[in-house]
Each structure stands twice: as C-alpha cells, then as structure tokens.
Coordinates of C-alpha atoms in Angstrom, one line a residue:
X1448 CA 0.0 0.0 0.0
X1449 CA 1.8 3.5 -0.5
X1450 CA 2.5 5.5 2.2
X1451 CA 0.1 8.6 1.5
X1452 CA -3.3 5.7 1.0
X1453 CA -2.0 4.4 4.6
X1454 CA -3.6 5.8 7.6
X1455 CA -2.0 6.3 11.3
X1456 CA -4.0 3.5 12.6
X1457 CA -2.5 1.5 9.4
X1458 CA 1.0 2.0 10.8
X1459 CA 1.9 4.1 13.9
X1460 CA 5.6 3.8 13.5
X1461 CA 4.9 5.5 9.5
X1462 CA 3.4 8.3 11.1
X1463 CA 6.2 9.0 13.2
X1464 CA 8.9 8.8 10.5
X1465 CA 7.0 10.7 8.0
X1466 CA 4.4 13.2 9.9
X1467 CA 4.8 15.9 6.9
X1468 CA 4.1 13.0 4.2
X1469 CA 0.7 11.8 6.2
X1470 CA -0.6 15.2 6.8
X1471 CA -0.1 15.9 2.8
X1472 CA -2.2 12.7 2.1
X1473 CA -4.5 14.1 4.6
X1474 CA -5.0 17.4 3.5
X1475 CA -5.6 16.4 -0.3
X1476 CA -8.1 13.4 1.1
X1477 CA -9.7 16.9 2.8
X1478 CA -8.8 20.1 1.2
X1479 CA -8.2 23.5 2.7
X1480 CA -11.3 25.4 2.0
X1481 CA -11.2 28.1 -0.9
X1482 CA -13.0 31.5 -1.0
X1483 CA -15.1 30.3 -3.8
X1484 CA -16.3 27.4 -1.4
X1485 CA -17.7 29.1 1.3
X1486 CA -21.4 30.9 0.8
X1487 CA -21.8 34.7 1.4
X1488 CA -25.7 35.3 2.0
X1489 CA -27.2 38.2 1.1
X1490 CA -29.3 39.2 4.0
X1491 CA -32.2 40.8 2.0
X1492 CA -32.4 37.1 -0.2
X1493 CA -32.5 35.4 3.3
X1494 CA -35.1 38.1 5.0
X1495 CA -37.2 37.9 1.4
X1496 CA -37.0 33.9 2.2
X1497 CA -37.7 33.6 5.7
X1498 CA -40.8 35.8 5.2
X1499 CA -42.1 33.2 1.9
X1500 CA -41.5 30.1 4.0
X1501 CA -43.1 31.6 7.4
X1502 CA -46.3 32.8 5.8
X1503 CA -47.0 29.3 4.3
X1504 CA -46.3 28.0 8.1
X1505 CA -48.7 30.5 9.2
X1506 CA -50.9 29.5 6.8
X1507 CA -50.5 25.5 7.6
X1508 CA -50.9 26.3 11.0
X1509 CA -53.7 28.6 11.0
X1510 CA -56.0 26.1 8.6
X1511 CA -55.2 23.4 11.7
X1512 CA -55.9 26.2 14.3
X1513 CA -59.2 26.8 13.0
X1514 CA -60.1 23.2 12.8
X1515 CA -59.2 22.4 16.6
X1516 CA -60.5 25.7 17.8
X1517 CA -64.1 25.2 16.1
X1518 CA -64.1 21.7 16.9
X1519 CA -67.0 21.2 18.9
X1520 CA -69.1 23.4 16.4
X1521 CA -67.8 21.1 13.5
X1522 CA -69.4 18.0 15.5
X1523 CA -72.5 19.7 15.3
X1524 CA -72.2 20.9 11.9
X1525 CA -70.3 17.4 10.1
X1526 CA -72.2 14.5 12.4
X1527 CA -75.1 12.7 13.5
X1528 CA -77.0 14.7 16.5
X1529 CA -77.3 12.7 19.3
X1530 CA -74.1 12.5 22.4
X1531 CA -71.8 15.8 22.3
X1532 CA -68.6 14.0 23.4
X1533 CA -69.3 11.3 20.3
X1534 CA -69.6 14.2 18.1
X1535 CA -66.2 15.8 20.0
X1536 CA -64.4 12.3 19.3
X1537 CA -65.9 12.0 15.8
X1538 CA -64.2 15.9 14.9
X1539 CA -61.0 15.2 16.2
X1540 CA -61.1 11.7 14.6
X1541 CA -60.9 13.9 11.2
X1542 CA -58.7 16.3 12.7
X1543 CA -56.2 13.4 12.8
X1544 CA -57.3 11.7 9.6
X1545 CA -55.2 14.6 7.9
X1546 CA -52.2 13.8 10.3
X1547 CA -52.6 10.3 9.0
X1548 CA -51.7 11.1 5.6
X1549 CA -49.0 13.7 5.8
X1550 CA -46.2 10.6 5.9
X1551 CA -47.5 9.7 2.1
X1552 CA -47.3 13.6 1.4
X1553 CA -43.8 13.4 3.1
X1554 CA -42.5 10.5 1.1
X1555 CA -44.2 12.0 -2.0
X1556 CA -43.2 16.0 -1.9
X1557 CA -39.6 15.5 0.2
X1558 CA -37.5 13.8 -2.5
X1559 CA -39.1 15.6 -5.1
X1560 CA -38.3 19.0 -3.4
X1561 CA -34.3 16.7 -3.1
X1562 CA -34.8 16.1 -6.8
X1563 CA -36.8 19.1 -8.4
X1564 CA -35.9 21.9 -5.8
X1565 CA -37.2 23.4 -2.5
X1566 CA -38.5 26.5 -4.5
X1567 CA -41.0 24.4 -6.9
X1568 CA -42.1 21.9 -4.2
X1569 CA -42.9 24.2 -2.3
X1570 CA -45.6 26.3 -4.0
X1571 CA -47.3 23.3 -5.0
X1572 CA -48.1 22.6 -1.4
X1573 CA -49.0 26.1 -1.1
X1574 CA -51.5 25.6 -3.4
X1575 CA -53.0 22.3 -2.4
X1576 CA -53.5 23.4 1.3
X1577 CA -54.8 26.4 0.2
X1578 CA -57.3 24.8 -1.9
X1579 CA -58.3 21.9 0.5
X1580 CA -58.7 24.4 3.3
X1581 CA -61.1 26.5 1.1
X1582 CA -63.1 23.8 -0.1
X1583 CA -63.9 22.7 3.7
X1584 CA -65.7 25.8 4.1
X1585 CA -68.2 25.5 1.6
X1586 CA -69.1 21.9 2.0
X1587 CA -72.8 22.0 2.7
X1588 CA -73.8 20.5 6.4
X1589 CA -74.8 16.6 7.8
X1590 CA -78.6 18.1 8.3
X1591 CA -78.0 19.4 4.0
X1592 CA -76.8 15.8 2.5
X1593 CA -76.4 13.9 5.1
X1594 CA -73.5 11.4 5.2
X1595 CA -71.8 13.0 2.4
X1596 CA -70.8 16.0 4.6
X1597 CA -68.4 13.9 6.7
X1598 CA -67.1 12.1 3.7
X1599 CA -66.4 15.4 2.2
X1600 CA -64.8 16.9 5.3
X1601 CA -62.1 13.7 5.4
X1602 CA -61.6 14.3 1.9
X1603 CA -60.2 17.5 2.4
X1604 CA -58.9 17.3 5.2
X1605 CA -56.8 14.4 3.5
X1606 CA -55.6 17.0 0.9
X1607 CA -54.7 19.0 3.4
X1608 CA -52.9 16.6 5.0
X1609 CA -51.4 15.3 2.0
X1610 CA -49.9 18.9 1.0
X1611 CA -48.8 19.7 5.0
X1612 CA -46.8 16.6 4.4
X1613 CA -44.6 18.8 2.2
X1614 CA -44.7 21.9 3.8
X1615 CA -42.3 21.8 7.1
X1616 CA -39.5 19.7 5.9
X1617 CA -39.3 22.1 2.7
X1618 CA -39.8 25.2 4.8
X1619 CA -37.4 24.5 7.3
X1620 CA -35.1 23.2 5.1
X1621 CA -35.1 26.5 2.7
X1622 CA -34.5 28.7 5.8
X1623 CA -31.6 26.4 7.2
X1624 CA -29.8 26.7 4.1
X1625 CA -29.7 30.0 3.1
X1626 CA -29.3 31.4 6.5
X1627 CA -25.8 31.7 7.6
X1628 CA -24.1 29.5 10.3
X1629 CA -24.1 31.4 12.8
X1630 CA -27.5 32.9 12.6
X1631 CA -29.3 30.0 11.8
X1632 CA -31.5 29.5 14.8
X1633 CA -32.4 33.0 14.6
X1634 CA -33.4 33.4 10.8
X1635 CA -35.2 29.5 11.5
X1636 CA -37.3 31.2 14.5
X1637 CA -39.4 32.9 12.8
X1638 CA -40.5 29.9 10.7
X1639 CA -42.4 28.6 14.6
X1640 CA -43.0 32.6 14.8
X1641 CA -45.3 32.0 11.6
X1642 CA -46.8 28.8 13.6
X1643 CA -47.6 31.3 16.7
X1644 CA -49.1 33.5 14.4
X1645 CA -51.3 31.0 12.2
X1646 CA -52.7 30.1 15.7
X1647 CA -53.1 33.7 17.1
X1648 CA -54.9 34.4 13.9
X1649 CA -57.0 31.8 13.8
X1650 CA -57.6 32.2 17.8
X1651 CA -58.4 35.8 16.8
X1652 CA -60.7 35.4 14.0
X1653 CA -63.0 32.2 15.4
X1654 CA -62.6 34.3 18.9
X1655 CA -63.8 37.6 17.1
X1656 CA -66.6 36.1 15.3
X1657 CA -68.2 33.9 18.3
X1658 CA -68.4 36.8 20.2
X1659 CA -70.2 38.8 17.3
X1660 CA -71.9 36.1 15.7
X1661 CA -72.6 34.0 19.2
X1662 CA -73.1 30.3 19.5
X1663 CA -76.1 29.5 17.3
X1664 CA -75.0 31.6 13.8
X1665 CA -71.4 30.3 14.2
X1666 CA -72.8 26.8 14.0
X1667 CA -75.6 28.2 10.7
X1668 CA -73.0 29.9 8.8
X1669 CA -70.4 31.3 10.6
X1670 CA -67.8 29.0 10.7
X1671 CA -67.4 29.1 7.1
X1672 CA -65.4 32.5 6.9
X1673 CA -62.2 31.1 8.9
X1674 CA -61.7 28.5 6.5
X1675 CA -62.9 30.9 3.1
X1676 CA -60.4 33.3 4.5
X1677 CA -57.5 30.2 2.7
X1678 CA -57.8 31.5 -0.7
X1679 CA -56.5 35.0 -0.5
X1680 CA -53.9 33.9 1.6
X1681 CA -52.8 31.4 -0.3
X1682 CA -52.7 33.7 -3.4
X1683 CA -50.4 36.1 -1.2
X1684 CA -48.4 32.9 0.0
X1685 CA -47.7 31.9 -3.5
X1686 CA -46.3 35.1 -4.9
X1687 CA -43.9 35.4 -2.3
X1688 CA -43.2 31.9 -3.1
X1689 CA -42.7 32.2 -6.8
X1690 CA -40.2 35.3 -6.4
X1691 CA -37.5 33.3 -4.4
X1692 CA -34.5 31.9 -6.2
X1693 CA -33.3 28.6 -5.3
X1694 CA -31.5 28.1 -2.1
X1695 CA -27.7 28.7 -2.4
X1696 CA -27.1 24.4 -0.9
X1697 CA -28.9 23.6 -3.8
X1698 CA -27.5 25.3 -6.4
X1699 CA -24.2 24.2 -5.4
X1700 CA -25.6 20.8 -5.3
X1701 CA -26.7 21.1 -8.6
X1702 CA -23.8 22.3 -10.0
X1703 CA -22.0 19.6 -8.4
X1704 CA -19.2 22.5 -6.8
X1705 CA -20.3 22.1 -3.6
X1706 CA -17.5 21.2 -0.9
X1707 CA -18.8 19.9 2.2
X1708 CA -17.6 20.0 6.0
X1709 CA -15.3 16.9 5.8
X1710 CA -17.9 15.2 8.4
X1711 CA -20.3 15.2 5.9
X1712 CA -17.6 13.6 2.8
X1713 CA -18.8 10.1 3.2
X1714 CA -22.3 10.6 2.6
X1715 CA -21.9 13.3 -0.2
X1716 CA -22.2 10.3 -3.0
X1717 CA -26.3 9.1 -1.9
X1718 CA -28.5 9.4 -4.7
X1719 CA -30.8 12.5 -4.4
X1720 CA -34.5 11.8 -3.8
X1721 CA -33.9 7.8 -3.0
X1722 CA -35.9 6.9 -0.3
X1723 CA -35.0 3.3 0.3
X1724 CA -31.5 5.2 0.5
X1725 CA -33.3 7.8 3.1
X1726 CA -34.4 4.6 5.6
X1727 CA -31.1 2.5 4.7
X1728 CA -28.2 5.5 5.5
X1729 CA -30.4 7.4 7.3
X1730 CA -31.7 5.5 9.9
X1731 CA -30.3 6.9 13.1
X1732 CA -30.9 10.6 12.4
X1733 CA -35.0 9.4 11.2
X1734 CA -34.7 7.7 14.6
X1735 CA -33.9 11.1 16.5
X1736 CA -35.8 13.5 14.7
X1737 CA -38.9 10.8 15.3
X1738 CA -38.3 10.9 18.9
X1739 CA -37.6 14.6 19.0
X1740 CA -40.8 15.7 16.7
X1741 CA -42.6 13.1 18.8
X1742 CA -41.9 15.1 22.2
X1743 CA -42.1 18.5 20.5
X1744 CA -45.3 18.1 18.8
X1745 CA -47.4 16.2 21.7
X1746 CA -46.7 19.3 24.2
X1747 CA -47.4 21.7 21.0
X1748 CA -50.9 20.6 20.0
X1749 CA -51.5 19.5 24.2
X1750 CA -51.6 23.3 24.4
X1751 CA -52.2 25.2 20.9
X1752 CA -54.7 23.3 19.7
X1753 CA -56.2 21.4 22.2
X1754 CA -56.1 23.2 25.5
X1755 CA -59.6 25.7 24.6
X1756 CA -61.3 22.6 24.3
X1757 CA -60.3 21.3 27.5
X1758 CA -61.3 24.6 29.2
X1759 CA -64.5 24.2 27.8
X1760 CA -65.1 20.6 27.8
X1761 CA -63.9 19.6 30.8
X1762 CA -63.9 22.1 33.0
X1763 CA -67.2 24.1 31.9
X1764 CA -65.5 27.2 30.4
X1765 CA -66.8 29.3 28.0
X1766 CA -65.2 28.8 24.3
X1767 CA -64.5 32.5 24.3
X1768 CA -62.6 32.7 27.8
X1769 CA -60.3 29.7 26.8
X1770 CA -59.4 31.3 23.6
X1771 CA -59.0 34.7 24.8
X1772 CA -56.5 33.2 28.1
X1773 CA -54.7 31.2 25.2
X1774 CA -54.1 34.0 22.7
X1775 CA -52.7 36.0 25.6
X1776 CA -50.1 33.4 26.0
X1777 CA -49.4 33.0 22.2
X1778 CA -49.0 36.7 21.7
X1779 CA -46.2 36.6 24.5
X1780 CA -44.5 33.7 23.0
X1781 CA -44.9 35.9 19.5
X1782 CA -42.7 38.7 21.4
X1783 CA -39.9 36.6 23.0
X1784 CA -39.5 33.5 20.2
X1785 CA -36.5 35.1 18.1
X1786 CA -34.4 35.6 21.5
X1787 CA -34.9 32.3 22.2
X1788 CA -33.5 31.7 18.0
X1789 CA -30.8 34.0 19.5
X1790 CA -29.9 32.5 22.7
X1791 CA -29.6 28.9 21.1
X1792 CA -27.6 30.6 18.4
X1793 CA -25.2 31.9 20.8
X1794 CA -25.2 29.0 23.3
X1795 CA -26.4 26.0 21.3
X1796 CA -29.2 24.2 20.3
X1797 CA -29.0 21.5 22.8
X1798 CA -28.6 23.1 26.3
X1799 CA -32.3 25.5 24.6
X1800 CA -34.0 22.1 24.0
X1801 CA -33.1 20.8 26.9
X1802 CA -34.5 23.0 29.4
X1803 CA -37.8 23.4 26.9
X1804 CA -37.7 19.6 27.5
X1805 CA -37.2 19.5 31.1
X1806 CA -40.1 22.1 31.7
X1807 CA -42.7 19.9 30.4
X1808 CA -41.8 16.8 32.2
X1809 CA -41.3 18.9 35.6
X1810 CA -43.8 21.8 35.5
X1811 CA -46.9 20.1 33.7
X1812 CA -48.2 18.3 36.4
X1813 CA -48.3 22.0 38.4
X1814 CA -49.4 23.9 35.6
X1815 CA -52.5 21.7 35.5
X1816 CA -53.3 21.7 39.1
X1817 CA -53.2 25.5 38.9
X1818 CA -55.7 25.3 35.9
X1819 CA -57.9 23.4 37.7
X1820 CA -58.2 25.8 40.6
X1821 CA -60.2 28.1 37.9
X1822 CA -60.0 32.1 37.6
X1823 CA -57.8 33.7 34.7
X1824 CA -54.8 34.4 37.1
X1825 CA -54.9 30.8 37.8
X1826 CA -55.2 29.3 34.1
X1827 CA -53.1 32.7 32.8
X1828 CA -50.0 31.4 35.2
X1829 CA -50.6 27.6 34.4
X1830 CA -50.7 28.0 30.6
X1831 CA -47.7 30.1 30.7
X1832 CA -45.6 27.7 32.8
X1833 CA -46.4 25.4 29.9
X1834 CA -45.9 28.1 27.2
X1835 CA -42.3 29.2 28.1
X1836 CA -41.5 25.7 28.2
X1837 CA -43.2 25.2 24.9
X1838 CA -40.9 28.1 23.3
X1839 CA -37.8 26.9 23.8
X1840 CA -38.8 23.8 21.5
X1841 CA -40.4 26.1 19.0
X1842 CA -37.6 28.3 18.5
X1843 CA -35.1 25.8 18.4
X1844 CA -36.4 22.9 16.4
X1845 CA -36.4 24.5 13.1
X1846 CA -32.9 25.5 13.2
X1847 CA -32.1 21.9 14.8
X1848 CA -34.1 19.5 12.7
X1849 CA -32.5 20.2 9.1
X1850 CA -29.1 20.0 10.7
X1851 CA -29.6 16.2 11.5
X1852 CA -29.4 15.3 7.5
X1853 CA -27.2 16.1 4.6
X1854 CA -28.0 18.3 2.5
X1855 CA -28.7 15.6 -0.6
X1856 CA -31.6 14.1 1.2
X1857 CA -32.4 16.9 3.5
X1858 CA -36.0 17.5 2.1
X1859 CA -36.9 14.3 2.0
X1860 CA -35.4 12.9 5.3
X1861 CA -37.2 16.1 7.3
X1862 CA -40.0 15.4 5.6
X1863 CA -40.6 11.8 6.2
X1864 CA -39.3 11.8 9.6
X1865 CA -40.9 14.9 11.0
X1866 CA -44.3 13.9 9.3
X1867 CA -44.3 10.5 10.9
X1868 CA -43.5 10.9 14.0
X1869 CA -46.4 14.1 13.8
X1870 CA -48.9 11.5 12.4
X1871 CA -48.1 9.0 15.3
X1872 CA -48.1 11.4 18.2
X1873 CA -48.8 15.3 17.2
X1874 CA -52.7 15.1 15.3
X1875 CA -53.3 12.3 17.7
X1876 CA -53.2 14.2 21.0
X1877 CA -56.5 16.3 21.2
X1878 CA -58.3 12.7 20.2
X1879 CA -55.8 10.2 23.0
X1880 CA -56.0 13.1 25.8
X1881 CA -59.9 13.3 25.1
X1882 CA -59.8 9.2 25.0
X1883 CA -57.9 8.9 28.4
X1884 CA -59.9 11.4 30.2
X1885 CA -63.1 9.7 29.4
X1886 CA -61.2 6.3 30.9
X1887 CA -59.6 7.7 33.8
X1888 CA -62.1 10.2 34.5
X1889 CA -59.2 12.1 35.6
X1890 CA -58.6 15.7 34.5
X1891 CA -54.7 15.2 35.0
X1892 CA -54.3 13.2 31.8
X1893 CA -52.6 16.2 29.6
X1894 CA -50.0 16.5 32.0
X1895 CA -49.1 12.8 32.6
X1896 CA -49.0 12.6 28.8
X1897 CA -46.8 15.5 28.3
X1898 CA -44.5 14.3 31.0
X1899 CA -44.2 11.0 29.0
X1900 CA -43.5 13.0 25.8
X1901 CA -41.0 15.3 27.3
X1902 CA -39.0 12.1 28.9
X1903 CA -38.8 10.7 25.9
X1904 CA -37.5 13.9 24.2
X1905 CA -34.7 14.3 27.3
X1906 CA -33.4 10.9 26.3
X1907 CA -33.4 12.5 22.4
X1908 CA -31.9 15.7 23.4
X1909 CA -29.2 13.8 25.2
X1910 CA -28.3 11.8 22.3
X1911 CA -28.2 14.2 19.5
X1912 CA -24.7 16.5 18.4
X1913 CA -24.8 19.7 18.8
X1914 CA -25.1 21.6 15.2
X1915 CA -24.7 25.4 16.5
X1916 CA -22.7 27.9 14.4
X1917 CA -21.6 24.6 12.3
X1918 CA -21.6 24.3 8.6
X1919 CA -24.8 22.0 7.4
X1920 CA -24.0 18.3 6.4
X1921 CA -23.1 18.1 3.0
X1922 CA -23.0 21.6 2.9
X1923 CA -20.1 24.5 2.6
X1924 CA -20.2 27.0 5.1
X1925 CA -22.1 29.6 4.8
X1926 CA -21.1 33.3 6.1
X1927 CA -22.5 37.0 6.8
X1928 CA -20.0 39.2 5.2
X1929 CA -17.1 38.5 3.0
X1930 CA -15.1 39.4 6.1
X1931 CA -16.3 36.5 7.8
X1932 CA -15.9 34.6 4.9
X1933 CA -11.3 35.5 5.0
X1934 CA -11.8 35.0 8.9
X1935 CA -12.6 31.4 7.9
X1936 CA -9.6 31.1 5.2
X1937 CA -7.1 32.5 8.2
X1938 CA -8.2 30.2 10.5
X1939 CA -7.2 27.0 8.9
X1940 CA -4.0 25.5 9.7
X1941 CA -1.4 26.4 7.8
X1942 CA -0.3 24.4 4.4
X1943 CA 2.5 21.7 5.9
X1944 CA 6.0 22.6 4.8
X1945 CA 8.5 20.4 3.5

C-alpha cells in the first residue's frame, strides 16, 4: 500500500517517521477550504426567504388552528346529533385523519423537493392546502346531504394533510440553508414565529366572530369565513413563493461544486430523492428526529390546539374565555421567540431544547393543578408555565431538525421523519387526551401525557450532536460578510512545509 493511501491507525511507526508526508495525504483526502467554497448570503435574499417560507407555516398552522378551535361546532355541523362527546371524538377523529396522511405527502413531496428543488415543491403545497382548506368551508352541512358532509370533510382534510406533508420539511429546510451558520436558529425562529401567528390568527378570527356572531349563527354559517379566508392567503403565499431563487445548498448541489464539511464527505455520493436510501443510510438521524418531533409536537398541539377545548369541555369554560387566556399566552410567546433563536444561536441548540424539555416533564403536572383551581390568574400562570417551556422547543427545532441530515436528502429525510412521528403522536393528541380522560375520569391526563412526551425527548436531546454555528452536512459553510468569509480562510491551519 503506499504511504500517503496508509492511515495512522494502518501504521503508527509510519506516522512518526514521516508526519509531513501523512498530513499531505490528509490534506488532499480533505482540502483547505477556498473562498469560492464558502457561501456569502445576502441578507435581503435570506429576509425575502424567511418571510415566503413563514407565511406558508402560518398558513399551515392557522388552517389546523381553525379546525381544533371550532371543533366542537364542527361535531354539530359534520355528524349525527345525538351524544356531544361522540360528536367531539368523531371531529377530532378527522382532525387526525389529515395527520394520517402527511407521511404519504412526506415521502411523495420531500424527495421531489431533493430532486426538483425546494422553491418548486414548495408552491405546490401552497396551493394544495390552500385549496383543501377552502373547499372545507363550503361543504354543505350533515342536516343538508347527510353522510356525504363527513365524507367530504375527510376528503379535504386528507388534501390538506397530504400537501402539509410537504410543507415543514421544505420550509425549514429552505431557511436552514440560506441562513448563515451562525445565525441560523435566529433566521429558522421565525419559521415557529409563523406557527404562533397561524394560531393567534385563527384564535383571533374564530374568537372575534363567536363573540359577534354568538353560538347559534357560528354553527348556521359562521364558521365558514375562517376556513374561506384560505384563498387569499394562499394567493399572497404563492407570490412570495414564486419570487425566491433557489436556495444557495442547492444550487451548489446542482452544479456539483459544492464542498462539504469533511464530516459530511462520506455521505456526499447518496443518490438525491432515494428513499430506500433515506431509511437504509439514514436510519439513526430518522430515529432522532422521530423521537424529538414526537416530544415536541405532543406538548405543541397538548396546548395550541387542544387546551380551549379542555377549558371548555372539561372544566365548563366558555369557548370564548379559553381562547381569549390562550391568545394572551401566544401573543407573548410571538414577542420573546426570536431571542430564544438567538440564545440557542449563541449557546447552542442542545442546552435551549433541553430545558424546553425538562419544563414539560417537571412543571406540567403544576401547571395543570393551577388550571384546575379556575380564575384567569390561575389558568393565565398555568398555561404560561407550559408556554415558556413550549418556546424553547419552537424556536429551536427549526434550526435543529434540518441540521440532523445532509443536504442531498435533507428534504426528504425532514419530511418523512418529521411527518411521521407528527402522524403517530402530534394530530393524535386532542383525540388520546380526550380518550384517556373519558377512561380515567381524571382531568390530569394532559399533564401525565406530556410528562411522557418530554421524557422521551430528554433521552433524544441527550443523544443528539450539537449543530450550533456549524456548517450544514453536506453543505459549505455559509457566512454573513465576505469578512467572515477571509476569517474562515485564516483560520485553517497552515499548508505543511517540507
């Protein structure tokens, strides 16, 4: 074997007679990075693609808002009269039925978005969720054509699902890479900050319109507008959409010039868009970001989506009140989420997720008891005790997940891992915390389930690198300012001399 194909391990004594020769071989097995290897963003591209990928979250997000938060009128509306909590169970059955599909939508739109490009992928689910959510609200009601208006609903909902499948992996993923390194939690913040404000609209609107419309015309006509409301939005959603060029990763991918961190070297050569490739290579990282969605996603819809319905289910509050406690909370998560995208920036994303994760498993079995004592100071401090927790996850995630994959499969890995793990255990939780309360008759259910999530997301955290201020796999690194960019030249180590 010659001596520059030979590694230290091959022969210790090699290495000691000939140091400069085996750091040679190294260095052209790994070469010094060049200037034209290393990405300067420009920050008005990024800002023009953070804002394009956050509305569509917003949009995602508020569609599934609306459903949850008019989910006991949709009973009424969609299903047999007869028992109210058969009705609840049979409207979040549906609400999960679109959870249930997303993996297929995963699977289907991730390595296309590998293979195609996260730009086009990404306005088709734009317009499929746009026109799934629109089409709910003019399906006629149960009492109009009978069964049909179910069978209708989990139609579109399916679509729905089907296109959301798409939408997180891609939207993440096109805000990961064209960030820069050392901003990326900050810039992939505002992606959740588009989740807060798809609920707080949606909290807002069905809030604003119960209160003006009251009970019996929301349930005539009334609930209609929320969902209407999909079409212009998804209009604006799409032109923003359409004006982005392709992320900088995968134009260098394309053009095959792109130079990755020499972690990521041995997986550069996996076929784009493969997915038995995705499960076979992939495996461990699907295995994390299952576990971490998992955890992430119960606590999210335990509070977003299905906490006004416990307020008013289970512990005879108004619909109104429990909205109007809950878009308090979301509007202060709204304010503080891109210092958290900051502070896991500048400290990590691990030590963030950590105590996000910890919160949950030690403060939701308080945060319910205080609920249950009644009075807004009460339910204000108890849902807030869960809501701080809750941000740490939401504005460290989206920086964290795309950072488990290279960037070949990137797309499609996010997508099928995140949307599995969210059809197993996130559209699943209003319908098993209902479930177990019925069983137990014990009001304490949410917060022994989301102590059971967040355990299981410790043990993730724990196990997972940390990706801070680190080039993505399979990617280049990616700078501010050409000054950062010569700051990264200088700090290699110097060429070995002979």
């Amino acid at each position: 074997m010659p001596a520059t194909d030979r590694s230290p391990a091959d022969d210790p004594e090699a290495l000691r007679r000939h140091p400069h020769l085996f750091k040679a071989a190294t260095r052209r097995r790994q070469p010094r990075l060049r200037r034209t290897d290393i990405t300067v963003t420009d920050e008005a591209a990024v800002k023009r693609a953070v804002k394009a990928a956050s509305l569509g979250n917003a949009m995602e997000w508020f569609d599934f808002g609306v459903y949850a938060y008019l989910a006991v009128t949709l009973g009424h509306v969609f299903f047999p009269a007869g028992n109210d909590t058969v009705q609840l169970l049979s409207s979040f059955a549906t609400f999960a039925v679109a959870f249930l599909i997303r993996p297929l939508g995963g699977m289907v739109f991730g390595p296309m978005g590998d293979r195609l490009g996260r730009k086009k992928v990404l306005a088709l689910t734009m317009i499929l969720m746009a026109v799934g959510t629109f089409a709910i609200g003019l399906i006629p009601s149960y009492a109009t054509i009978g069964f049909w208006a179910p069978a209708l609903l989990v139609f579109f909902r399916m679509l729905q699902g089907f296109s959301t499948g798409g939408e997180y992996g891609g939207a993440s993923t096109f805000i990961a890479e064209y960030a820069p390194d050392r901003r990326r939690g900050y810039f992939g913040s505002f992606l959740e900050f588009g989740t807060l404000a798809g609920y707080v609209g949606a909290a807002g609107l069905v809030t604003a319109l119960t209160a003006w419309l009251g009970p019996d015309t929301m349930e005539a006509w009334g609930w209609r507008v929320p969902f209407l409301v999909a079409g212009p939005l998804g209009l604006v959603g799409l032109y923003l959409r359409l004006r982005l060029d392709e992320t900088p990763a995968f134009q260098k991918l394309e053009s095959g010039s792109a130079r990755a961190s020499e972690a990521a070297d041995p997986v550069e050569t996996s076929a784009k868009g493969d997915l038995a490739k995705i499960f076979r290579q992939q495996w461990p990282a699907l295995i994390l970001c299952v576990a971490l969605v998992g955890a992430y996603n119960i606590t999210d819809y335990m509070l977003l989506s299905y906490m006004p319905t416990y307020l008013s289910d289970e512990l005879g509050y108004s619909e109104t009140h429990g909205l109007l406690v809950l878009l308090l909370v979301m509007v202060l998560l709204m304010l503080i989420i891109t210092q958290v995208g900051r502070l896991n920036d500048r400290f990590g994303r691990k030590p963030v997720l950590m105590t996000g994760m910890l919160g949950f498993l030690l403060l939701s079995l308080p945060a319910f008891l205080l609920i249950g004592q009644g009075g807004v100071p009460a339910i204000t401090a108890g849902m807030l005790m869960l809501g701080l927790s809750l941000v740490c996850l939401l504005g460290t995630m989206s920086a964290a997940l795309p950072a488990l994959f290279p960037t070949e499969v990137r797309y499609g890995s996010l997508s099928v891992g995140y949307n599995l793990s969210t059809s197993l255990f996130g559209g699943t939780t209003p319908l098993v915390i209902t479930a177990l309360i019925g069983a137990t008759g014990s009001n304490l259910m949410p917060a022994y389930y989301a102590m059971g999530a967040a355990l299981v997301g410790v043990i993730a955290v724990a196990c997972m690198k940390e990706t801070a201020r680190r080039p993505l796999d399979g990617s280049p690194p990616s700078v501010a300012t050409p000054e950062e960019a010569a700051e990264l030249i200088l700090a290699q180590s110097p060429e070995p001399r002979f």
